PDB file of C-alpha atoms in Angstrom:
ATOM      1  CA  MET W   1      98.667  77.265 115.809  1.00 74.00           C
ATOM      2  CA  ARG W   2     100.649  80.751 116.157  1.00 82.00           C
ATOM      3  CA  ALA W   3     103.317  81.637 114.090  1.00 91.00           C
ATOM      4  CA  TYR W   4     105.663  84.715 114.777  1.00 95.00           C
ATOM      5  CA  VAL W   5     106.073  86.467 110.922  1.00 97.00           C
ATOM      6  CA  TYR W   6     108.551  88.699 109.835  1.00 97.00           C
ATOM      7  CA  GLU W   7     107.238  91.005 106.334  1.00 96.00           C
ATOM      8  CA  PRO W   8     109.098  94.458 106.330  1.00 93.00           C
ATOM      9  CA  ARG W   9     106.633  95.689 103.704  1.00 92.00           C
ATOM     10  CA  GLU W  10     103.925  97.065 105.263  1.00 89.00           C
ATOM     11  CA  LYS W  11     101.422  96.720 101.604  1.00 89.00           C
ATOM     12  CA  ARG W  12     102.370  92.878 101.806  1.00 92.00           C
ATOM     13  CA  ARG W  13     101.033  92.205 105.243  1.00 93.00           C
ATOM     14  CA  ALA W  14      97.211  92.697 105.062  1.00 93.00           C
ATOM     15  CA  SER W  15      97.157  90.072 102.314  1.00 93.00           C
ATOM     16  CA  LEU W  16      99.637  87.731 104.076  1.00 95.00           C
ATOM     17  CA  ALA W  17      97.705  87.853 107.368  1.00 95.00           C
ATOM     18  CA  SER W  18      94.500  87.549 105.907  1.00 95.00           C
ATOM     19  CA  GLU W  19      95.338  84.372 103.932  1.00 94.00           C
ATOM     20  CA  LEU W  20      97.461  82.932 107.039  1.00 94.00           C
ATOM     21  CA  GLU W  21      94.151  83.624 109.223  1.00 93.00           C
ATOM     22  CA  ASN W  22      91.692  81.875 106.821  1.00 92.00           C
ATOM     23  CA  ALA W  23      93.947  78.833 106.935  1.00 89.00           C
ATOM     24  CA  GLY W  24      94.099  78.544 110.825  1.00 83.00           C
ATOM     25  CA  LEU W  25      96.893  80.461 111.699  1.00 87.00           C
ATOM     26  CA  GLN W  26      97.536  83.099 113.859  1.00 87.00           C
ATOM     27  CA  PRO W  27     100.506  85.525 113.014  1.00 92.00           C
ATOM     28  CA  LEU W  28     102.168  87.720 114.891  1.00 93.00           C
ATOM     29  CA  PHE W  29     104.320  89.963 112.946  1.00 96.00           C
ATOM     30  CA  VAL W  30     107.491  91.080 114.228  1.00 95.00           C
ATOM     31  CA  GLY W  31     110.190  93.539 113.677  1.00 95.00           C
ATOM     32  CA  GLU W  32     113.840  93.268 113.310  1.00 94.00           C
ATOM     33  CA  GLU W  33     114.595  93.362 117.175  1.00 95.00           C
ATOM     34  CA  PHE W  34     112.983  90.339 117.204  1.00 96.00           C
ATOM     35  CA  PHE W  35     116.125  88.388 115.705  1.00 96.00           C
ATOM     36  CA  GLU W  36     118.046  90.122 118.421  1.00 93.00           C
ATOM     37  CA  THR W  37     115.989  90.355 121.560  1.00 92.00           C
ATOM     38  CA  GLY W  38     113.034  88.207 121.197  1.00 90.00           C
ATOM     39  CA  LEU W  39     113.881  84.517 120.647  1.00 93.00           C
ATOM     40  CA  ALA W  40     114.434  83.669 123.889  1.00 89.00           C
ATOM     41  CA  PRO W  41     111.354  82.675 124.535  1.00 85.00           C
ATOM     42  CA  LEU W  42     111.397  80.025 121.499  1.00 86.00           C
ATOM     43  CA  THR W  43     113.531  78.046 123.447  1.00 85.00           C
ATOM     44  CA  GLN W  44     111.677  76.847 126.390  1.00 78.00           C
ATOM     45  CA  THR W  45     109.788  73.846 126.580  1.00 70.00           C
ATOM     46  CA  GLY W  46     106.239  73.986 124.856  1.00 68.00           C
ATOM     47  CA  SER W  47     107.436  76.855 122.366  1.00 76.00           C
ATOM     48  CA  GLU W  48     109.368  74.346 119.698  1.00 77.00           C
ATOM     49  CA  HIS W  49     105.904  74.124 117.450  1.00 82.00           C
ATOM     50  CA  ARG W  50     105.802  77.661 117.165  1.00 87.00           C
ATOM     51  CA  ALA W  51     106.669  78.837 113.458  1.00 93.00           C
ATOM     52  CA  ILE W  52     108.768  81.511 112.294  1.00 96.00           C
ATOM     53  CA  LEU W  53     108.163  83.098 108.886  1.00 97.00           C
ATOM     54  CA  ILE W  54     110.275  85.110 107.207  1.00 97.00           C
ATOM     55  CA  GLY W  55     109.646  87.398 104.131  1.00 95.00           C
ATOM     56  CA  GLU W  56     111.626  88.501 101.764  1.00 91.00           C
ATOM     57  CA  SER W  57     114.433  91.471 102.625  1.00 92.00           C
ATOM     58  CA  ALA W  58     118.605  91.517 102.562  1.00 92.00           C
ATOM     59  CA  ASN W  59     118.810  90.488 105.942  1.00 94.00           C
ATOM     60  CA  THR W  60     117.425  86.698 105.522  1.00 95.00           C
ATOM     61  CA  HIS W  61     120.516  84.657 105.638  1.00 95.00           C
ATOM     62  CA  ARG W  62     121.508  86.479 108.656  1.00 96.00           C
ATOM     63  CA  GLN W  63     118.113  85.856 110.203  1.00 97.00           C
ATOM     64  CA  ILE W  64     118.076  82.247 110.111  1.00 97.00           C
ATOM     65  CA  ARG W  65     121.586  82.584 111.641  1.00 96.00           C
ATOM     66  CA  ALA W  66     120.233  84.365 114.760  1.00 96.00           C
ATOM     67  CA  VAL W  67     117.121  81.319 115.311  1.00 96.00           C
ATOM     68  CA  ARG W  68     119.721  78.603 115.111  1.00 95.00           C
ATOM     69  CA  HIS W  69     122.246  80.086 116.761  1.00 95.00           C
ATOM     70  CA  ALA W  70     119.838  81.210 119.707  1.00 94.00           C
ATOM     71  CA  GLY W  71     119.253  77.426 119.770  1.00 93.00           C
ATOM     72  CA  CYS W  72     115.649  77.974 118.511  1.00 92.00           C
ATOM     73  CA  GLU W  73     113.895  74.774 116.718  1.00 91.00           C
ATOM     74  CA  ASN W  74     110.937  76.660 115.859  1.00 92.00           C
ATOM     75  CA  PRO W  75     109.780  75.432 112.187  1.00 94.00           C
ATOM     76  CA  LEU W  76     111.596  77.912 110.022  1.00 96.00           C
ATOM     77  CA  ILE W  77     110.260  79.088 106.657  1.00 97.00           C
ATOM     78  CA  ILE W  78     111.120  81.289 104.226  1.00 97.00           C
ATOM     79  CA  LEU W  79     108.753  83.222 101.845  1.00 96.00           C
ATOM     80  CA  ARG W  80     110.368  84.214  98.641  1.00 94.00           C
ATOM     81  CA  ASP W  81     108.779  86.912  95.806  1.00 92.00           C
ATOM     82  CA  PHE W  82     110.285  84.562  93.077  1.00 92.00           C
ATOM     83  CA  ARG W  83     112.618  81.012  92.952  1.00 90.00           C
ATOM     84  CA  ASN W  84     116.013  81.062  92.893  1.00 91.00           C
ATOM     85  CA  SER W  85     117.748  78.094  93.454  1.00 93.00           C
ATOM     86  CA  ALA W  86     120.860  79.332  94.811  1.00 94.00           C
ATOM     87  CA  ASP W  87     119.252  81.308  97.414  1.00 94.00           C
ATOM     88  CA  THR W  88     116.845  78.361  98.016  1.00 94.00           C
ATOM     89  CA  SER W  89     120.076  76.212  98.722  1.00 95.00           C
ATOM     90  CA  ALA W  90     121.484  79.087 100.917  1.00 95.00           C
ATOM     91  CA  ALA W  91     119.075  79.141 102.838  1.00 95.00           C
ATOM     92  CA  LEU W  92     118.589  75.842 103.499  1.00 95.00           C
ATOM     93  CA  ASP W  93     121.977  75.279 104.764  1.00 95.00           C
ATOM     94  CA  ARG W  94     122.220  77.965 107.160  1.00 94.00           C
ATOM     95  CA  GLY W  95     119.244  76.062 108.744  1.00 95.00           C
ATOM     96  CA  ALA W  96     115.718  76.922 107.580  1.00 96.00           C
ATOM     97  CA  ASP W  97     113.452  74.199 106.954  1.00 95.00           C
ATOM     98  CA  ASP W  98     111.613  74.994 104.070  1.00 96.00           C
ATOM     99  CA  VAL W  99     111.138  77.690 101.120  1.00 96.00           C
ATOM    100  CA  ILE W 100     108.025  78.773  99.847  1.00 96.00           C
ATOM    101  CA  VAL W 101     108.002  80.721  96.413  1.00 94.00           C
ATOM    102  CA  SER W 102     104.866  83.837  95.777  1.00 92.00           C
ATOM    103  CA  PRO W 103     102.100  83.157  95.086  1.00 92.00           C
ATOM    104  CA  ILE W 104     101.729  82.027  99.099  1.00 93.00           C
ATOM    105  CA  LYS W 105      98.809  80.381 100.133  1.00 94.00           C
ATOM    106  CA  GLY W 106      97.808  79.746 103.804  1.00 93.00           C
ATOM    107  CA  GLY W 107      97.011  76.191 103.584  1.00 91.00           C
ATOM    108  CA  GLU W 108     100.284  75.144 101.574  1.00 94.00           C
ATOM    109  CA  VAL W 109     102.054  76.887 104.965  1.00 94.00           C
ATOM    110  CA  LEU W 110     100.209  75.254 107.719  1.00 90.00           C
ATOM    111  CA  SER W 111     100.520  71.612 105.758  1.00 89.00           C
ATOM    112  CA  ARG W 112     103.994  72.569 105.732  1.00 92.00           C
ATOM    113  CA  ILE W 113     104.478  73.651 109.523  1.00 91.00           C
ATOM    114  CA  ASN W 114     102.865  70.697 110.601  1.00 87.00           C
ATOM    115  CA  SER W 115     104.974  68.096 108.565  1.00 88.00           C
ATOM    116  CA  ILE W 116     107.988  69.531 110.174  1.00 91.00           C
ATOM    117  CA  VAL W 117     106.599  69.445 113.925  1.00 86.00           C
ATOM    118  CA  ARG W 118     105.618  65.652 113.901  1.00 85.00           C
ATOM    119  CA  ARG W 119     108.915  65.252 112.133  1.00 86.00           C
ATOM    120  CA  PHE W 120     110.583  66.655 115.202  1.00 84.00           C
ATOM    121  CA  HIS W 121     108.472  64.886 117.561  1.00 80.00           C
ATOM    122  CA  GLY W 122     109.901  61.772 115.247  1.00 80.00           C
ATOM    123  CA  HIS W 123     106.340  61.143 113.535  1.00 80.00           C
ATOM    124  CA  ALA W 124     107.008  60.702 109.998  1.00 76.00           C
ATOM    125  CA  ALA W 125     102.993  59.799 109.275  1.00 80.00           C
ATOM    126  CA  GLU W 126      99.874  62.049 109.358  1.00 84.00           C
ATOM    127  CA  SER W 127      98.388  60.217 112.500  1.00 88.00           C
ATOM    128  CA  ILE W 128      99.470  57.775 115.214  1.00 90.00           C
ATOM    129  CA  SER W 129      97.406  55.633 116.897  1.00 93.00           C
ATOM    130  CA  VAL W 130      97.398  54.916 120.615  1.00 93.00           C
ATOM    131  CA  GLY W 131      95.262  51.966 121.553  1.00 93.00           C
ATOM    132  CA  GLU W 132      91.738  53.070 120.532  1.00 95.00           C
ATOM    133  CA  VAL W 133      92.527  56.884 119.389  1.00 95.00           C
ATOM    134  CA  THR W 134      93.673  57.800 116.035  1.00 95.00           C
ATOM    135  CA  ALA W 135      95.308  61.394 116.473  1.00 94.00           C
ATOM    136  CA  PHE W 136      96.014  63.105 113.478  1.00 91.00           C
ATOM    137  CA  PHE W 137      98.466  65.954 112.752  1.00 86.00           C
ATOM    138  CA  ASP W 138      96.921  67.646 109.923  1.00 81.00           C
ATOM    139  CA  GLY W 139      93.890  69.362 111.550  1.00 82.00           C
ATOM    140  CA  ARG W 140      91.442  66.296 111.484  1.00 89.00           C
ATOM    141  CA  ASP W 141      89.720  65.808 114.736  1.00 94.00           C
ATOM    142  CA  PRO W 142      90.432  62.329 116.701  1.00 95.00           C
ATOM    143  CA  ILE W 143      89.233  59.002 115.521  1.00 96.00           C
ATOM    144  CA  VAL W 144      87.880  56.864 119.066  1.00 96.00           C
ATOM    145  CA  SER W 145      86.706  53.303 118.440  1.00 95.00           C
ATOM    146  CA  GLY W 146      85.629  54.292 115.071  1.00 94.00           C
ATOM    147  CA  THR W 147      83.912  57.522 115.581  1.00 95.00           C
ATOM    148  CA  ARG W 148      85.417  60.686 115.133  1.00 96.00           C
ATOM    149  CA  ILE W 149      84.765  63.056 117.917  1.00 96.00           C
ATOM    150  CA  LYS W 150      84.473  66.711 117.613  1.00 96.00           C
ATOM    151  CA  LEU W 151      86.948  69.062 119.776  1.00 95.00           C
ATOM    152  CA  SER W 152      86.686  72.475 120.100  1.00 92.00           C
ATOM    153  CA  LYS W 153      89.664  74.842 119.191  1.00 87.00           C
ATOM    154  CA  ARG W 154      91.126  74.856 122.336  1.00 88.00           C
ATOM    155  CA  GLU W 155      90.417  71.432 123.145  1.00 93.00           C
ATOM    156  CA  HIS W 156      92.301  70.594 119.797  1.00 91.00           C
ATOM    157  CA  SER W 157      95.097  72.622 120.156  1.00 87.00           C
ATOM    158  CA  ILE W 158      95.711  70.346 123.565  1.00 91.00           C
ATOM    159  CA  PHE W 159      95.235  67.475 122.541  1.00 94.00           C
ATOM    160  CA  GLN W 160      97.450  67.484 119.526  1.00 89.00           C
ATOM    161  CA  HIS W 161     100.089  68.923 121.890  1.00 89.00           C
ATOM    162  CA  LEU W 162      99.422  65.552 124.195  1.00 93.00           C
ATOM    163  CA  ALA W 163      99.339  63.668 121.030  1.00 92.00           C
ATOM    164  CA  LEU W 164     102.516  64.686 119.767  1.00 88.00           C
ATOM    165  CA  ASN W 165     104.301  63.901 122.912  1.00 89.00           C
ATOM    166  CA  SER W 166     102.305  60.299 123.020  1.00 90.00           C
ATOM    167  CA  ASN W 167     103.507  58.630 126.246  1.00 91.00           C
ATOM    168  CA  LYS W 168     105.365  61.279 127.136  1.00 90.00           C
ATOM    169  CA  VAL W 169     104.401  63.373 130.915  1.00 91.00           C
ATOM    170  CA  ILE W 170     104.135  66.593 129.578  1.00 89.00           C
ATOM    171  CA  SER W 171     103.686  69.318 132.532  1.00 88.00           C
ATOM    172  CA  LYS W 172     100.957  71.530 132.433  1.00 87.00           C
ATOM    173  CA  ASN W 173     102.930  74.533 132.307  1.00 82.00           C
ATOM    174  CA  ALA W 174     104.402  72.962 128.751  1.00 81.00           C
ATOM    175  CA  ILE W 175     100.979  73.011 127.486  1.00 85.00           C
ATOM    176  CA  TYR W 176      99.865  76.190 128.871  1.00 83.00           C
ATOM    177  CA  ASP W 177     102.356  77.626 126.956  1.00 75.00           C
ATOM    178  CA  ALA W 178     101.816  76.172 123.774  1.00 73.00           C
ATOM    179  CA  VAL W 179      98.071  76.805 124.075  1.00 76.00           C
ATOM    180  CA  TYR W 180      98.261  80.329 125.518  1.00 73.00           C
ATOM    181  CA  GLY W 181     101.979  81.662 125.184  1.00 61.00           C
ATOM    182  CA  MET W 182     101.264  83.997 122.663  1.00 52.00           C
ATOM    183  CA  SER W 183      97.704  85.336 123.701  1.00 52.00           C
ATOM    184  CA  ALA W 184      97.032  89.280 125.095  1.00 49.00           C
ATOM    185  CA  ASP W 185      94.819  87.602 127.642  1.00 53.00           C
ATOM    186  CA  GLN W 186      96.228  84.894 129.260  1.00 57.00           C
ATOM    187  CA  PRO W 187      93.541  82.954 131.630  1.00 59.00           C
ATOM    188  CA  PHE W 188      94.428  81.170 135.091  1.00 60.00           C
ATOM    189  CA  ASP W 189      96.344  78.174 134.288  1.00 60.00           C
ATOM    190  CA  LYS W 190      93.766  76.225 136.206  1.00 82.00           C
ATOM    191  CA  VAL W 191      91.592  76.662 132.347  1.00 87.00           C
ATOM    192  CA  ILE W 192      93.868  73.360 131.530  1.00 89.00           C
ATOM    193  CA  ASP W 193      92.839  71.008 133.699  1.00 90.00           C
ATOM    194  CA  VAL W 194      89.421  72.250 133.069  1.00 92.00           C
ATOM    195  CA  TYR W 195      89.795  70.789 129.407  1.00 93.00           C
ATOM    196  CA  ILE W 196      91.767  67.759 129.813  1.00 94.00           C
ATOM    197  CA  CYS W 197      88.458  66.831 131.751  1.00 95.00           C
ATOM    198  CA  LYS W 198      86.757  67.421 128.785  1.00 95.00           C
ATOM    199  CA  LEU W 199      88.742  65.805 126.679  1.00 96.00           C
ATOM    200  CA  ARG W 200      88.765  62.738 128.675  1.00 96.00           C
ATOM    201  CA  LYS W 201      84.687  62.913 128.809  1.00 96.00           C
ATOM    202  CA  LYS W 202      84.587  62.770 125.210  1.00 96.00           C
ATOM    203  CA  ILE W 203      87.482  60.324 124.715  1.00 96.00           C
ATOM    204  CA  ALA W 204      85.527  57.784 127.174  1.00 95.00           C
ATOM    205  CA  SER W 205      81.952  58.427 126.225  1.00 95.00           C
ATOM    206  CA  ALA W 206      83.434  57.235 122.634  1.00 95.00           C
ATOM    207  CA  ALA W 207      86.357  54.563 123.523  1.00 95.00           C
ATOM    208  CA  GLU W 208      84.675  51.194 123.455  1.00 94.00           C
ATOM    209  CA  SER W 209      86.612  50.344 126.582  1.00 94.00           C
ATOM    210  CA  GLY W 210      85.452  53.559 128.306  1.00 94.00           C
ATOM    211  CA  ALA W 211      88.655  54.828 129.335  1.00 94.00           C
ATOM    212  CA  GLN W 212      89.668  58.347 129.493  1.00 93.00           C
ATOM    213  CA  TYR W 213      93.405  58.083 127.763  1.00 95.00           C
ATOM    214  CA  ILE W 214      94.628  61.229 129.835  1.00 95.00           C
ATOM    215  CA  GLU W 215      96.558  59.936 132.865  1.00 93.00           C
ATOM    216  CA  THR W 216      97.598  62.713 135.478  1.00 92.00           C
ATOM    217  CA  ILE W 217     100.958  62.263 136.703  1.00 91.00           C
ATOM    218  CA  HIS W 218     101.174  63.853 139.729  1.00 89.00           C
ATOM    219  CA  GLY W 219     103.651  66.558 140.237  1.00 86.00           C
ATOM    220  CA  ARG W 220     104.771  66.515 137.064  1.00 89.00           C
ATOM    221  CA  GLY W 221     101.729  66.896 134.170  1.00 91.00           C
ATOM    222  CA  TYR W 222      99.621  64.463 132.049  1.00 94.00           C
ATOM    223  CA  LYS W 223     100.750  61.645 129.593  1.00 94.00           C
ATOM    224  CA  LEU W 224      98.665  60.164 126.504  1.00 94.00           C
ATOM    225  CA  SER W 225      98.818  56.925 126.812  1.00 93.00           C
ATOM    226  CA  ALA W 226      96.840  53.652 126.529  1.00 90.00           C
ATOM    227  CA  PRO W 227      95.438  52.433 129.487  1.00 86.00           C
ATOM    228  CA  ASP W 228      97.403  48.844 130.722  1.00 79.00           C
ATOM    229  CA  THR W 229      94.287  46.951 131.179  1.00 63.00           C
ATOM    230  CA  LEU W 230      93.024  47.298 127.688  1.00 59.00           C
ATOM    231  CA  GLU W 231      92.180  44.147 126.056  1.00 52.00           C
ATOM    232  CA  LEU W 232      93.203  43.490 122.627  1.00 47.00           C
ATOM    233  CA  ASP W 233      90.858  40.711 120.255  1.00 47.00           C
ATOM    234  CA  PRO W 234      92.131  37.161 121.186  1.00 44.00           C
ATOM    235  CA  ILE W 235      93.872  35.473 118.481  1.00 38.00           C
ATOM    236  CA  PRO W 236      90.981  32.551 117.292  1.00 43.00           C
ATOM    237  CA  SER W 237      91.422  29.170 117.429  1.00 41.00           C
ATOM    238  CA  LEU W 238      91.869  27.083 113.738  1.00 41.00           C
ATOM    239  CA  THR W 239      89.896  23.605 112.992  1.00 41.00           C
ATOM    240  CA  THR W 240      91.057  21.955 110.847  1.00 40.00           C
ATOM    241  CA  SER W 241      89.981  17.835 109.855  1.00 42.00           C
ATOM    242  CA  GLY W 242      89.065  17.337 113.425  1.00 43.00           C
ATOM    243  CA  LEU W 243      92.135  18.260 114.827  1.00 40.00           C
ATOM    244  CA  ARG W 244      92.106  21.818 116.605  1.00 43.00           C
ATOM    245  CA  LEU W 245      95.458  23.945 116.096  1.00 41.00           C
ATOM    246  CA  GLU W 246      95.466  26.997 118.479  1.00 45.00           C
ATOM    247  CA  VAL W 247      96.995  29.717 117.107  1.00 40.00           C
ATOM    248  CA  ARG W 248      99.462  31.803 120.023  1.00 44.00           C
ATOM    249  CA  ALA W 249     101.234  35.378 119.711  1.00 40.00           C
TER     250      ALA W 249
END
């Protein structure tokens, strides 16, 4: 998962970068100009899950307003040096999603980002079930028919984006931008088709039904959903004193 990070103090950047990277986050450090000219790409579909982390400075509240006035709905977390209830309240009122006080721990930052993202997509729990597939939003690989399937880093990023938008059609461009949007060397977008193919094979091989679960909607994109033909276990009949009682749904 990628994150834009504003930390004006150069001495703090190295330790913060190390902490975030160890938790699986990919920080991109930005300057003050980011809040004036760099926010537009974050208003595009597929970019709403990229977090913005703002370190301690005199301009924090102005930067929060700039982010929200630009129309960005991204997770916005303030990194403070010391606890200050009045300042925390002001930051939240201006549009911040959360405030974390030093020492900053990468694992906590990642968990808070995941929580904000899944709630943005309407998921209160840490996981969802789509037919035989259970998708997790905390970094764990999915479980299919009781078996956990191992996904590569790219496969996981694409799968999670589909899971967050389960039963909705997501364009290839949105998936591509979500996975590669901030990468310095962006591959040709045909790579998304390759990863989708790999995901389908892994899901189908683990699913008792053999279903692939990721549907191609021609001209529009992909959708993660349970197949219409998926049959649920029948409700058993009950027999008592020789009288057969059939339970109907």
